[in-house]
Amino acid sequence: MKKLMMVAMMAVATTSAFAQADVVKNAKKLLDKGSVTEAISAVQPALTAGTNEDKAAAWNLLSSAYYKQFSDIQAKKIENQVKQTNEPVDEATMNKAVVAALEAAMKCDEFDNMPNEKGKVKPKFRQANQQIYQNGRLQCINAGQYEYNQKNYAGAFKAFAMYVDSGDSPLFTGIDMSKDEYKYEVAYFASLSAYQSKDYANVIKYAKIAAQDESKAKDATEILVFSKKETMKTKQDTLEYIDMLKDASAKFPQDNRYSAWIGDYYLQSGNPEQLLKWAEEEIAKRPDDKFGYTYKGEALRMSNKFDEAVECYKKAFEIDPTYVAAAYQAGVSLNSKAISMKDQLADKKTGKLTVDNANKIKAVLNDAKSYLEKVRELDPSHETVDWRYALYQMYYSLGDNEKASEIEKMLGQ
């Protein structure tokens, strides 16, 4: 009885193997007739059933079908260019097809290099597929560019990622893929496409690949920083984000954005001691860094140390005489100093000031006014900072009613 059961099981297995072979044969007949879509549909049952040899054959047929679909549409596109005609071309299908073709070829290679029923590895399809896709994979770049321009970021990512990943595929065993001149740039665009889709895990994966190349390291680092900022949830995430900014600032000292972002974070966290410590470290490393002085000024201003804050803003403005933010903060801080002086110097009972004290305050206000007027000169459309109300206050406090009225009209009052 046991022997009969074994014979029956072998018969079923043989029938199944023949069935899968027939599926592939029928799909190939459809493909040979040019019925590409039908061939793709017909071969599907054989992709996951049968022996490793059967699956390899099925995936190879699928790869051939998709590549023919790609080639047919591409040929029509080239014909349009040669004949200067404008026949409709389905570029979206063409791009999906070449990506699917390469993906199927890699899957074919996986099964093609598995042991057969006798335990031996006898690949049948690798050499032919290598010849097709060693250059054919370049079409994935074109596909990615097209989809990215169409704002189909998921499709663009798949195409770009397929190009990058295929370079490491066993399909190309025996071929030197290390001299791929496009790998790192395409990896960057894969990460950028993933970023547009908020697929942050793949942003990180491909940006790290891109960062291995010196020419793409800066762009890749930027996108890694952006991704980290958008995915911060825990205190540990925040610490890692700050560390990333510090590393980026050290690697790319000419890019002042990283130090500015660190300063912004410490400023928004409302911790003047931490901001001051970081700013002083920045100034020690880069004495001519206007941002370091600006953020040191912010830390001191938050602690009501107006004189020291103003000196920092003035230093930043000396370094860059077009730096609107530093001039504005100098003016605003000088105004805050004047208010603080008035509270300290006014008579405790009457609230009045002596002539001498009033002149001291007026001198500070005039200093504030001069900086705010520089801001107005540099930023007449108040696009960088809205200096109008601060300057109005200066003119009003100094009794310059004509100029105060001018600014008042600008404020729509």
mmCIF file of C-alpha atoms in Angstrom, residues 42-197:
data_model
loop_
_atom_site.group_PDB
_atom_site.id
_atom_site.type_symbol
_atom_site.label_atom_id
_atom_site.label_comp_id
_atom_site.label_asym_id
_atom_site.label_seq_id
_atom_site.Cartn_x
_atom_site.Cartn_y
_atom_site.Cartn_z
ATOM 1 C CA ALA A 42 -0.917 33.440 -19.163
ATOM 2 C CA VAL A 43 2.439 32.761 -17.488
ATOM 3 C CA GLN A 44 1.397 33.985 -14.024
ATOM 4 C CA PRO A 45 0.349 30.546 -12.583
ATOM 5 C CA ALA A 46 3.812 29.102 -13.350
ATOM 6 C CA LEU A 47 5.733 31.775 -11.428
ATOM 7 C CA THR A 48 5.161 30.202 -8.016
ATOM 8 C CA ALA A 49 4.574 26.530 -8.810
ATOM 9 C CA GLY A 50 6.643 23.597 -10.014
ATOM 10 C CA THR A 51 10.359 22.942 -9.721
ATOM 11 C CA ASN A 52 13.074 25.552 -9.548
ATOM 12 C CA GLU A 53 13.691 24.944 -13.255
ATOM 13 C CA ASP A 54 10.008 25.537 -14.006
ATOM 14 C CA LYS A 55 9.954 28.769 -12.030
ATOM 15 C CA ALA A 56 13.166 29.973 -13.683
ATOM 16 C CA ALA A 57 11.650 29.312 -17.108
ATOM 17 C CA ALA A 58 8.421 31.090 -16.155
ATOM 18 C CA TRP A 59 10.192 34.177 -14.812
ATOM 19 C CA ASN A 60 12.428 34.246 -17.880
ATOM 20 C CA LEU A 61 9.377 34.175 -20.139
ATOM 21 C CA LEU A 62 7.822 36.991 -18.104
ATOM 22 C CA SER A 63 11.036 39.009 -18.411
ATOM 23 C CA SER A 64 11.073 38.477 -22.187
ATOM 24 C CA ALA A 65 7.416 39.515 -22.469
ATOM 25 C CA TYR A 66 7.904 42.729 -20.522
ATOM 26 C CA TYR A 67 11.082 43.548 -22.432
ATOM 27 C CA LYS A 68 9.270 43.057 -25.736
ATOM 28 C CA GLN A 69 6.510 45.347 -24.513
ATOM 29 C CA PHE A 70 9.136 47.938 -23.657
ATOM 30 C CA SER A 71 11.017 47.473 -26.959
ATOM 31 C CA ASP A 72 7.885 47.721 -29.108
ATOM 32 C CA ILE A 73 6.834 51.021 -27.556
ATOM 33 C CA GLN A 74 10.387 52.360 -27.631
ATOM 34 C CA ALA A 75 10.652 51.486 -31.337
ATOM 35 C CA LYS A 76 7.472 53.429 -31.995
ATOM 36 C CA LYS A 77 8.859 56.397 -30.089
ATOM 37 C CA ILE A 78 12.097 56.307 -32.117
ATOM 38 C CA GLU A 79 10.096 56.022 -35.334
ATOM 39 C CA ASN A 80 8.229 59.201 -34.369
ATOM 40 C CA GLN A 81 11.516 61.004 -33.900
ATOM 41 C CA VAL A 82 12.962 59.783 -37.212
ATOM 42 C CA LYS A 83 9.833 60.484 -39.256
ATOM 43 C CA GLN A 84 9.016 63.607 -37.231
ATOM 44 C CA THR A 85 5.531 62.276 -36.607
ATOM 45 C CA ASN A 86 3.478 62.432 -33.445
ATOM 46 C CA GLU A 87 1.787 59.064 -33.138
ATOM 47 C CA PRO A 88 0.589 58.405 -29.547
ATOM 48 C CA VAL A 89 3.142 56.545 -27.429
ATOM 49 C CA ASP A 90 2.346 55.023 -24.035
ATOM 50 C CA GLU A 91 5.521 56.067 -22.216
ATOM 51 C CA ALA A 92 4.116 55.163 -18.797
ATOM 52 C CA THR A 93 3.609 51.542 -19.876
ATOM 53 C CA MET A 94 7.001 51.520 -21.587
ATOM 54 C CA ASN A 95 8.722 52.634 -18.365
ATOM 55 C CA LYS A 96 6.859 50.198 -16.147
ATOM 56 C CA ALA A 97 7.671 47.415 -18.586
ATOM 57 C CA VAL A 98 11.445 47.842 -18.548
ATOM 58 C CA VAL A 99 11.501 47.947 -14.741
ATOM 59 C CA ALA A 100 9.293 44.859 -14.562
ATOM 60 C CA ALA A 101 11.471 43.109 -17.166
ATOM 61 C CA LEU A 102 14.654 43.594 -15.160
ATOM 62 C CA GLU A 103 12.886 42.631 -11.947
ATOM 63 C CA ALA A 104 11.675 39.389 -13.578
ATOM 64 C CA ALA A 105 15.167 38.655 -14.947
ATOM 65 C CA MET A 106 16.616 38.951 -11.451
ATOM 66 C CA LYS A 107 13.907 36.642 -10.108
ATOM 67 C CA CYS A 108 14.635 34.192 -12.934
ATOM 68 C CA ASP A 109 18.316 34.229 -12.006
ATOM 69 C CA GLU A 110 17.429 33.429 -8.401
ATOM 70 C CA PHE A 111 15.614 30.199 -9.359
ATOM 71 C CA ASP A 112 18.001 29.477 -12.248
ATOM 72 C CA ASN A 113 20.850 29.130 -9.752
ATOM 73 C CA MET A 114 19.053 26.891 -7.290
ATOM 74 C CA PRO A 115 19.714 23.129 -7.263
ATOM 75 C CA ASN A 116 17.570 21.073 -9.628
ATOM 76 C CA GLU A 117 15.893 17.794 -8.692
ATOM 77 C CA LYS A 118 19.270 16.067 -8.853
ATOM 78 C CA GLY A 119 20.862 18.634 -6.557
ATOM 79 C CA LYS A 120 22.893 20.264 -9.329
ATOM 80 C CA VAL A 121 23.053 23.918 -10.335
ATOM 81 C CA LYS A 122 22.881 24.354 -14.095
ATOM 82 C CA PRO A 123 21.858 27.919 -14.959
ATOM 83 C CA LYS A 124 20.264 28.270 -18.403
ATOM 84 C CA PHE A 125 19.324 31.906 -18.641
ATOM 85 C CA ARG A 126 22.021 34.006 -16.931
ATOM 86 C CA GLN A 127 24.310 34.580 -19.898
ATOM 87 C CA ALA A 128 21.519 35.703 -22.233
ATOM 88 C CA ASN A 129 19.957 37.970 -19.621
ATOM 89 C CA GLN A 130 23.323 39.501 -18.799
ATOM 90 C CA GLN A 131 23.700 40.504 -22.448
ATOM 91 C CA ILE A 132 20.245 42.072 -22.492
ATOM 92 C CA TYR A 133 20.299 43.887 -19.184
ATOM 93 C CA GLN A 134 23.904 44.948 -18.713
ATOM 94 C CA ASN A 135 23.006 47.951 -20.856
ATOM 95 C CA GLY A 136 19.248 47.495 -20.753
ATOM 96 C CA ARG A 137 19.159 48.464 -17.077
ATOM 97 C CA LEU A 138 20.168 51.976 -18.119
ATOM 98 C CA GLN A 139 16.607 52.362 -19.376
ATOM 99 C CA CYS A 140 15.515 52.341 -15.733
ATOM 100 C CA ILE A 141 17.166 55.761 -15.377
ATOM 101 C CA ASN A 142 15.086 57.131 -18.243
ATOM 102 C CA ALA A 143 12.008 55.551 -16.712
ATOM 103 C CA GLY A 144 12.737 57.155 -13.352
ATOM 104 C CA GLN A 145 13.286 60.580 -14.880
ATOM 105 C CA TYR A 146 10.021 60.385 -16.814
ATOM 106 C CA GLU A 147 7.985 59.315 -13.784
ATOM 107 C CA TYR A 148 9.615 61.931 -11.568
ATOM 108 C CA ASN A 149 8.729 64.671 -14.040
ATOM 109 C CA GLN A 150 5.164 63.346 -14.047
ATOM 110 C CA LYS A 151 5.206 63.620 -10.239
ATOM 111 C CA ASN A 152 4.683 59.867 -9.968
ATOM 112 C CA TYR A 153 7.250 59.660 -7.198
ATOM 113 C CA ALA A 154 6.473 56.060 -6.225
ATOM 114 C CA GLY A 155 7.030 54.966 -9.836
ATOM 115 C CA ALA A 156 10.167 57.075 -10.091
ATOM 116 C CA PHE A 157 11.537 55.532 -6.909
ATOM 117 C CA LYS A 158 10.902 52.005 -8.141
ATOM 118 C CA ALA A 159 12.760 52.693 -11.395
ATOM 119 C CA PHE A 160 15.718 54.443 -9.784
ATOM 120 C CA ALA A 161 15.953 51.863 -6.993
ATOM 121 C CA MET A 162 15.810 49.021 -9.531
ATOM 122 C CA TYR A 163 18.805 50.498 -11.328
ATOM 123 C CA VAL A 164 20.829 50.825 -8.120
ATOM 124 C CA ASP A 165 19.860 47.436 -6.676
ATOM 125 C CA SER A 166 20.362 45.539 -9.922
ATOM 126 C CA GLY A 167 24.009 46.554 -9.958
ATOM 127 C CA ASP A 168 24.539 44.303 -6.944
ATOM 128 C CA SER A 169 22.411 41.455 -8.283
ATOM 129 C CA PRO A 170 23.958 37.978 -8.734
ATOM 130 C CA LEU A 171 22.547 38.217 -12.277
ATOM 131 C CA PHE A 172 25.707 40.145 -13.190
ATOM 132 C CA THR A 173 28.151 37.742 -11.570
ATOM 133 C CA GLY A 174 31.426 37.780 -13.469
ATOM 134 C CA ILE A 175 30.926 41.321 -14.749
ATOM 135 C CA ASP A 176 32.765 44.232 -13.123
ATOM 136 C CA MET A 177 29.954 46.561 -12.005
ATOM 137 C CA SER A 178 32.204 48.655 -9.751
ATOM 138 C CA LYS A 179 32.801 51.307 -12.413
ATOM 139 C CA ASP A 180 29.155 52.324 -12.630
ATOM 140 C CA GLU A 181 29.353 56.074 -13.256
ATOM 141 C CA TYR A 182 25.639 56.610 -12.591
ATOM 142 C CA LYS A 183 25.130 54.603 -9.406
ATOM 143 C CA TYR A 184 25.525 57.335 -6.801
ATOM 144 C CA GLU A 185 23.616 60.000 -8.677
ATOM 145 C CA VAL A 186 20.732 57.597 -9.336
ATOM 146 C CA ALA A 187 20.817 56.554 -5.669
ATOM 147 C CA TYR A 188 20.379 60.215 -4.747
ATOM 148 C CA PHE A 189 17.357 60.524 -7.021
ATOM 149 C CA ALA A 190 15.958 57.304 -5.564
ATOM 150 C CA SER A 191 16.217 58.868 -2.098
ATOM 151 C CA LEU A 192 14.712 62.130 -3.367
ATOM 152 C CA SER A 193 11.777 60.273 -4.927
ATOM 153 C CA ALA A 194 11.256 58.356 -1.698
ATOM 154 C CA TYR A 195 11.345 61.639 0.220
ATOM 155 C CA GLN A 196 8.586 63.043 -1.975
ATOM 156 C CA SER A 197 6.507 59.962 -1.088
#
